[in-house]
Amino acid sequence: MTDKLDKIREAQKQRIEKEARPGETYAQTAHRLQVAADKQPPAAKSNMRKPPNGDAQMDFFAPALYDVGTRDSRSIMDVAVFRLSKKERRAGDVIRYDLPDGYVEVKSGPDGMASIWDYDIVLMLVSQLTEAMNAYRANKGEKPGRTFKPHVSDILRFCRKGHGGKQAEEVERALDRLRGTTIKSVREGVTTNGKKSRVVEAEGLIGGYRVVSYTDSGRVAELEIEIPKWLYREIIDGKRPDVLTVHQDYFLIEPGLGRFIYRLARRAAGKNSAKWSYQTIYERSGSTGTFKKFCFMLRKLIETNDLPEYILSEEKGLKGPQLVMIHRDSIEVIDSSGS
């Protein structure tokens, strides 16, 4: 321990001596550098957590479900059908989003509202179902059903989470919240014969689920998740599923708002750019905090600017500040063209 401290002191001494100005004493240099350091603003905290140990290692003994490209349902990527906070359970709460052709309501059960981190499991369902359906259309497999049977280790690997602690127990609690969170969609329109129509659909973020565990060790032996009808229908019907690929580093985004903004950018900006007003994003986020606090958190994301794929900035709009979301590849194209 003493040797280590001596090395640190020696390195610090060499740095101060190197930074000394002509005629400046060692003490004066040290004081000047300390004053300059105190004036430096603290570095913005990264929005990205570090990948878990073994994240890049493949388990050859388990089905490689986590190798499937992550996808998300396009239809619900610009509203939050989950809570963005880890602290607030929001049991029995309702979020309503008014849309041009109707509205969407998110209702939570007694176990609490599903969080954006719980929704990682739904992303896995979407991704696996899309991959299986693509294989079926290419005559390389059977038509997938609504029952999904992953290993818990597959879920944790897909969501880029470690295997230690009580991760397996948390998967079960997440399934409770997903099962108890209902999405009610009300759409109004006009039919082909000119009559007005109103379509109401309500289902959970997942259907039922079944977990079989070994009581002596608590280890999960079997896991079955029922894909909800609305999600199954969205991917199975039609030639092209209405889904979008999600960057694998999405799972490393720490703040819930950061995850929501990434999803919004992926949906609205794609490979180019998009602008949304702070007020609209606030309304679509389902946030329970004040608009002022929301703007503060959004500007923190802009300051750090380390979300996957997108560069964030703020500009003035006609109705207040706007968030500008630009795909990083589109910036490189502009730079290379000399514009």
Short mmCIF file of C-alpha atoms in Angstrom, two decimals, residues 2-325:
data_model
loop_
_atom_site.label_atom_id
_atom_site.label_comp_id
_atom_site.label_asym_id
_atom_site.label_seq_id
_atom_site.Cartn_x
_atom_site.Cartn_y
_atom_site.Cartn_z
CA THR A 2 2.87 2.36 0.88
CA ASP A 3 4.61 1.67 -2.45
CA LYS A 4 1.41 2.49 -4.31
CA LEU A 5 1.02 5.84 -2.50
CA ASP A 6 4.66 6.69 -3.17
CA LYS A 7 4.14 6.07 -6.89
CA ILE A 8 1.05 8.31 -6.91
CA ARG A 9 2.90 11.10 -5.13
CA GLU A 10 5.87 10.80 -7.50
CA ALA A 11 3.60 10.94 -10.57
CA GLN A 12 1.84 14.02 -9.16
CA LYS A 13 5.19 15.71 -8.44
CA GLN A 14 6.40 15.09 -12.00
CA ARG A 15 3.17 16.49 -13.44
CA ILE A 16 3.46 19.70 -11.37
CA GLU A 17 7.11 20.17 -12.31
CA LYS A 18 6.22 19.69 -15.98
CA GLU A 19 3.46 22.34 -15.79
CA ALA A 20 5.64 24.95 -14.02
CA ARG A 21 5.99 28.31 -15.76
CA PRO A 22 9.31 30.25 -15.95
CA GLY A 23 10.15 31.73 -12.52
CA GLU A 24 7.25 29.89 -10.82
CA THR A 25 7.99 27.88 -7.68
CA TYR A 26 6.75 24.34 -7.12
CA ALA A 27 4.23 25.57 -4.51
CA GLN A 28 2.94 28.32 -6.82
CA THR A 29 2.48 25.84 -9.68
CA ALA A 30 0.65 23.37 -7.45
CA HIS A 31 -1.67 26.14 -6.20
CA ARG A 32 -2.41 27.40 -9.73
CA LEU A 33 -3.25 23.92 -10.99
CA GLN A 34 -5.52 23.26 -8.01
CA VAL A 35 -7.41 26.53 -8.52
CA ALA A 36 -7.90 25.70 -12.22
CA ALA A 37 -9.13 22.21 -11.34
CA ASP A 38 -11.65 23.61 -8.83
CA LYS A 39 -13.11 25.87 -11.53
CA GLN A 40 -13.68 22.97 -13.95
CA PRO A 41 -17.33 21.85 -14.05
CA PRO A 42 -17.82 18.21 -13.07
CA ALA A 43 -17.92 15.82 -15.99
CA ALA A 44 -21.44 14.85 -17.03
CA LYS A 45 -22.41 11.40 -15.82
CA SER A 46 -22.71 8.89 -18.64
CA ASN A 47 -26.17 7.60 -19.53
CA MET A 48 -24.70 4.22 -20.44
CA ARG A 49 -23.89 1.47 -17.93
CA LYS A 50 -20.97 -0.90 -18.48
CA PRO A 51 -21.76 -4.27 -20.10
CA PRO A 52 -21.87 -7.17 -17.61
CA ASN A 53 -18.96 -9.60 -17.36
CA GLY A 54 -19.02 -12.20 -20.11
CA ASP A 55 -21.36 -10.05 -22.20
CA ALA A 56 -19.51 -10.90 -25.41
CA GLN A 57 -19.15 -14.61 -24.64
CA MET A 58 -21.52 -17.06 -26.30
CA ASP A 59 -23.09 -19.92 -24.36
CA PHE A 60 -23.02 -22.82 -26.81
CA PHE A 61 -25.23 -24.99 -24.60
CA ALA A 62 -28.26 -22.70 -24.69
CA PRO A 63 -30.41 -21.68 -27.68
CA ALA A 64 -28.81 -18.51 -29.05
CA LEU A 65 -31.98 -16.43 -28.80
CA TYR A 66 -29.94 -13.40 -27.76
CA ASP A 67 -28.25 -13.43 -31.18
CA VAL A 68 -31.53 -12.36 -32.79
CA GLY A 69 -31.43 -8.69 -33.81
CA THR A 70 -33.44 -6.61 -31.34
CA ARG A 71 -36.68 -5.23 -32.76
CA ASP A 72 -39.52 -3.14 -31.41
CA SER A 73 -43.13 -2.56 -32.37
CA ARG A 74 -43.33 0.62 -34.44
CA SER A 75 -46.93 1.36 -33.41
CA ILE A 76 -46.09 2.13 -29.77
CA MET A 77 -42.58 3.60 -30.04
CA ASP A 78 -43.62 7.25 -29.71
CA VAL A 79 -45.72 6.87 -26.54
CA ALA A 80 -44.66 5.37 -23.22
CA VAL A 81 -46.74 2.25 -22.51
CA PHE A 82 -44.73 1.82 -19.32
CA ARG A 83 -43.31 3.94 -16.49
CA LEU A 84 -39.90 5.57 -16.93
CA SER A 85 -39.08 5.65 -13.21
CA LYS A 86 -37.62 2.82 -11.13
CA LYS A 87 -38.89 4.36 -7.89
CA GLU A 88 -42.59 4.91 -8.60
CA ARG A 89 -44.61 1.65 -8.80
CA ARG A 90 -47.74 3.46 -10.04
CA ALA A 91 -50.03 0.58 -9.02
CA GLY A 92 -53.61 1.16 -10.20
CA ASP A 93 -52.51 4.20 -12.23
CA VAL A 94 -53.77 5.24 -15.67
CA ILE A 95 -51.91 7.15 -18.40
CA ARG A 96 -53.90 8.51 -21.34
CA TYR A 97 -52.45 9.70 -24.64
CA ASP A 98 -54.76 11.62 -26.97
CA LEU A 99 -53.92 10.95 -30.62
CA PRO A 100 -55.28 12.45 -33.88
CA ASP A 101 -57.45 9.36 -34.55
CA GLY A 102 -58.34 8.37 -30.98
CA TYR A 103 -56.42 7.67 -27.80
CA VAL A 104 -54.35 5.10 -25.94
CA GLU A 105 -54.74 4.28 -22.25
CA VAL A 106 -52.17 2.44 -20.15
CA LYS A 107 -53.68 0.88 -16.99
CA SER A 108 -51.64 -0.86 -14.30
CA GLY A 109 -52.63 -3.62 -11.89
CA PRO A 110 -51.88 -4.19 -8.17
CA ASP A 111 -48.31 -5.36 -8.88
CA GLY A 112 -47.47 -1.96 -10.32
CA MET A 113 -47.10 -0.57 -13.81
CA ALA A 114 -44.57 -2.29 -16.07
CA SER A 115 -41.36 -0.30 -16.37
CA ILE A 116 -39.35 0.44 -19.50
CA TRP A 117 -36.81 -2.09 -18.16
CA ASP A 118 -39.53 -4.77 -17.82
CA TYR A 119 -40.36 -4.05 -21.45
CA ASP A 120 -36.99 -5.58 -22.43
CA ILE A 121 -38.78 -8.94 -22.25
CA VAL A 122 -41.37 -7.72 -24.76
CA LEU A 123 -38.53 -6.61 -27.04
CA MET A 124 -37.24 -10.16 -26.88
CA LEU A 125 -40.67 -11.53 -27.79
CA VAL A 126 -40.95 -9.14 -30.74
CA SER A 127 -37.44 -9.96 -31.94
CA GLN A 128 -37.79 -13.72 -31.68
CA LEU A 129 -41.26 -13.77 -33.26
CA THR A 130 -40.11 -11.53 -36.14
CA GLU A 131 -37.09 -13.75 -36.78
CA ALA A 132 -39.20 -16.93 -36.70
CA MET A 133 -41.80 -15.39 -39.03
CA ASN A 134 -39.11 -14.28 -41.49
CA ALA A 135 -37.79 -17.86 -41.53
CA TYR A 136 -41.31 -19.19 -42.12
CA ARG A 137 -41.85 -16.83 -45.05
CA ALA A 138 -38.55 -18.06 -46.51
CA ASN A 139 -39.73 -21.70 -46.14
CA LYS A 140 -37.03 -22.35 -43.53
CA GLY A 141 -39.23 -23.17 -40.56
CA GLU A 142 -42.74 -23.63 -39.21
CA LYS A 143 -45.18 -20.81 -38.55
CA PRO A 144 -44.51 -19.62 -34.98
CA GLY A 145 -47.20 -19.90 -32.32
CA ARG A 146 -48.02 -17.54 -29.47
CA THR A 147 -46.14 -19.47 -26.76
CA PHE A 148 -42.53 -18.47 -26.21
CA LYS A 149 -40.24 -20.75 -24.17
CA PRO A 150 -36.92 -19.03 -23.38
CA HIS A 151 -34.44 -19.91 -20.64
CA VAL A 152 -33.99 -17.25 -17.97
CA SER A 153 -30.32 -17.13 -19.00
CA ASP A 154 -31.46 -16.30 -22.55
CA ILE A 155 -33.51 -13.35 -21.27
CA LEU A 156 -30.68 -12.02 -19.12
CA ARG A 157 -28.17 -12.38 -21.95
CA PHE A 158 -30.51 -10.79 -24.50
CA CYS A 159 -31.16 -7.84 -22.15
CA ARG A 160 -27.41 -7.61 -21.41
CA LYS A 161 -27.84 -8.19 -17.69
CA GLY A 162 -25.59 -10.14 -15.34
CA HIS A 163 -26.56 -13.56 -14.02
CA GLY A 164 -25.77 -12.89 -10.37
CA GLY A 165 -27.91 -11.87 -7.42
CA LYS A 166 -31.68 -12.16 -7.76
CA GLN A 167 -31.93 -11.56 -11.49
CA ALA A 168 -34.05 -14.69 -12.04
CA GLU A 169 -36.52 -13.61 -9.32
CA GLU A 170 -36.72 -10.16 -10.88
CA VAL A 171 -37.71 -11.74 -14.21
CA GLU A 172 -40.78 -13.25 -12.51
CA ARG A 173 -41.70 -9.93 -10.90
CA ALA A 174 -41.30 -8.21 -14.27
CA LEU A 175 -43.67 -10.75 -15.83
CA ASP A 176 -46.26 -9.93 -13.13
CA ARG A 177 -46.08 -6.25 -13.99
CA LEU A 178 -46.19 -6.87 -17.76
CA ARG A 179 -49.19 -9.18 -17.34
CA GLY A 180 -51.02 -6.61 -15.22
CA THR A 181 -50.35 -3.60 -17.44
CA THR A 182 -53.13 -3.22 -20.02
CA ILE A 183 -52.99 -1.21 -23.21
CA LYS A 184 -56.38 0.08 -24.37
CA SER A 185 -56.44 1.48 -27.88
CA VAL A 186 -59.39 3.46 -29.23
CA ARG A 187 -59.25 4.32 -32.93
CA GLU A 188 -61.86 6.30 -34.85
CA GLY A 189 -62.08 6.50 -38.62
CA VAL A 190 -64.19 6.05 -41.72
CA THR A 191 -64.82 2.69 -43.44
CA THR A 192 -64.58 2.10 -47.19
CA ASN A 193 -68.36 2.60 -47.55
CA GLY A 194 -68.19 5.98 -45.80
CA LYS A 195 -69.50 4.96 -42.38
CA LYS A 196 -67.81 6.18 -39.21
CA SER A 197 -66.16 3.49 -37.13
CA ARG A 198 -64.76 3.15 -33.63
CA VAL A 199 -62.46 0.24 -32.80
CA VAL A 200 -61.57 -0.53 -29.17
CA GLU A 201 -58.92 -3.10 -28.22
CA ALA A 202 -57.46 -3.88 -24.80
CA GLU A 203 -54.77 -6.40 -23.86
CA GLY A 204 -51.80 -6.80 -21.58
CA LEU A 205 -48.19 -6.25 -22.61
CA ILE A 206 -47.94 -10.04 -22.37
CA GLY A 207 -50.56 -12.76 -22.07
CA GLY A 208 -50.27 -15.40 -19.37
CA TYR A 209 -47.01 -16.93 -18.21
CA ARG A 210 -45.82 -20.07 -16.45
CA VAL A 211 -42.70 -20.50 -14.33
CA VAL A 212 -41.50 -23.83 -12.91
CA SER A 213 -38.69 -23.54 -10.35
CA TYR A 214 -36.66 -26.01 -8.31
CA THR A 215 -37.73 -25.41 -4.71
CA ASP A 216 -34.42 -26.54 -3.21
CA SER A 217 -32.28 -24.06 -5.17
CA GLY A 218 -34.84 -21.55 -6.44
CA ARG A 219 -33.43 -21.95 -9.97
CA VAL A 220 -36.01 -21.59 -12.74
CA ALA A 221 -36.41 -24.85 -14.67
CA GLU A 222 -39.05 -23.88 -17.22
CA LEU A 223 -40.46 -20.60 -18.46
CA GLU A 224 -43.35 -20.01 -20.86
CA ILE A 225 -44.64 -16.60 -21.95
CA GLU A 226 -47.78 -16.07 -24.01
CA ILE A 227 -47.38 -13.42 -26.70
CA PRO A 228 -50.43 -11.07 -26.60
CA LYS A 229 -52.82 -11.28 -29.53
CA TRP A 230 -52.30 -7.67 -30.61
CA LEU A 231 -48.54 -8.11 -30.85
CA TYR A 232 -48.80 -11.51 -32.52
CA ARG A 233 -51.27 -10.20 -35.09
CA GLU A 234 -49.11 -7.14 -35.81
CA ILE A 235 -46.10 -9.30 -36.71
CA ILE A 236 -47.82 -12.32 -38.30
CA ASP A 237 -50.31 -10.49 -40.56
CA GLY A 238 -49.05 -8.90 -43.75
CA LYS A 239 -45.85 -9.44 -45.68
CA ARG A 240 -43.73 -6.93 -43.73
CA PRO A 241 -44.01 -6.80 -39.91
CA ASP A 242 -44.36 -3.29 -38.58
CA VAL A 243 -41.19 -3.46 -36.47
CA LEU A 244 -37.89 -1.56 -36.29
CA THR A 245 -34.41 -2.80 -35.45
CA VAL A 246 -33.05 -1.50 -32.13
CA HIS A 247 -29.34 -0.99 -31.41
CA GLN A 248 -27.90 -3.62 -29.03
CA ASP A 249 -26.51 -0.88 -26.75
CA TYR A 250 -30.08 0.24 -26.05
CA PHE A 251 -30.06 -2.18 -23.09
CA LEU A 252 -27.08 -0.35 -21.57
CA ILE A 253 -28.92 2.99 -21.36
CA GLU A 254 -29.40 3.71 -17.65
CA PRO A 255 -32.07 6.46 -17.33
CA GLY A 256 -35.62 5.58 -18.35
CA LEU A 257 -35.95 8.91 -20.17
CA GLY A 258 -32.80 8.09 -22.15
CA ARG A 259 -34.36 4.82 -23.30
CA PHE A 260 -37.60 6.59 -24.25
CA ILE A 261 -35.75 9.27 -26.24
CA TYR A 262 -33.78 6.59 -28.10
CA ARG A 263 -37.03 4.80 -29.02
CA LEU A 264 -38.58 8.09 -30.13
CA ALA A 265 -35.52 8.95 -32.25
CA ARG A 266 -35.52 5.47 -33.81
CA ARG A 267 -39.20 5.86 -34.72
CA ALA A 268 -39.23 9.52 -35.78
CA ALA A 269 -35.73 10.15 -37.15
CA GLY A 270 -34.72 6.73 -38.46
CA LYS A 271 -31.50 7.18 -40.44
CA ASN A 272 -32.02 10.93 -40.83
CA SER A 273 -33.29 13.56 -38.37
CA ALA A 274 -36.42 14.72 -36.58
CA LYS A 275 -37.56 17.52 -34.28
CA TRP A 276 -40.06 17.24 -31.45
CA SER A 277 -41.10 19.95 -29.02
CA TYR A 278 -40.21 19.43 -25.36
CA GLN A 279 -43.90 19.84 -24.50
CA THR A 280 -44.99 17.05 -26.86
CA ILE A 281 -42.27 14.69 -25.61
CA TYR A 282 -43.31 15.46 -22.03
CA GLU A 283 -46.93 14.62 -22.83
CA ARG A 284 -45.97 11.38 -24.64
CA SER A 285 -43.62 10.23 -21.85
CA GLY A 286 -46.31 9.74 -19.22
CA SER A 287 -44.08 11.55 -16.73
CA THR A 288 -45.54 12.37 -13.31
CA GLY A 289 -42.96 15.09 -12.62
CA THR A 290 -43.22 18.76 -13.49
CA PHE A 291 -42.46 20.04 -16.98
CA LYS A 292 -39.58 22.08 -15.53
CA LYS A 293 -37.98 18.97 -14.01
CA PHE A 294 -38.55 17.07 -17.25
CA CYS A 295 -36.75 19.77 -19.27
CA PHE A 296 -33.84 19.65 -16.81
CA MET A 297 -33.49 15.88 -17.28
CA LEU A 298 -33.79 16.18 -21.06
CA ARG A 299 -31.03 18.79 -21.16
CA LYS A 300 -28.83 16.47 -19.10
CA LEU A 301 -29.23 13.86 -21.85
CA ILE A 302 -28.24 16.47 -24.43
CA GLU A 303 -25.22 17.53 -22.37
CA THR A 304 -23.88 13.97 -22.13
CA ASN A 305 -24.98 13.07 -25.67
CA ASP A 306 -23.89 9.43 -25.56
CA LEU A 307 -27.05 7.59 -26.62
CA PRO A 308 -26.53 4.95 -29.33
CA GLU A 309 -26.86 6.10 -32.95
CA TYR A 310 -28.26 9.59 -32.31
CA ILE A 311 -26.89 13.08 -31.61
CA LEU A 312 -29.20 15.27 -29.54
CA SER A 313 -29.39 19.06 -29.47
CA GLU A 314 -31.82 21.82 -28.54
CA GLU A 315 -33.15 24.64 -30.66
CA LYS A 316 -35.85 27.26 -30.33
CA GLY A 317 -39.26 26.50 -31.76
CA LEU A 318 -42.45 28.46 -32.29
CA LYS A 319 -43.97 26.91 -29.16
CA GLY A 320 -40.89 26.57 -26.97
CA PRO A 321 -37.71 24.48 -27.05
CA GLN A 322 -37.37 21.58 -29.45
CA LEU A 323 -35.30 18.41 -29.29
CA VAL A 324 -33.32 17.77 -32.48
CA MET A 325 -32.45 14.10 -33.07
#
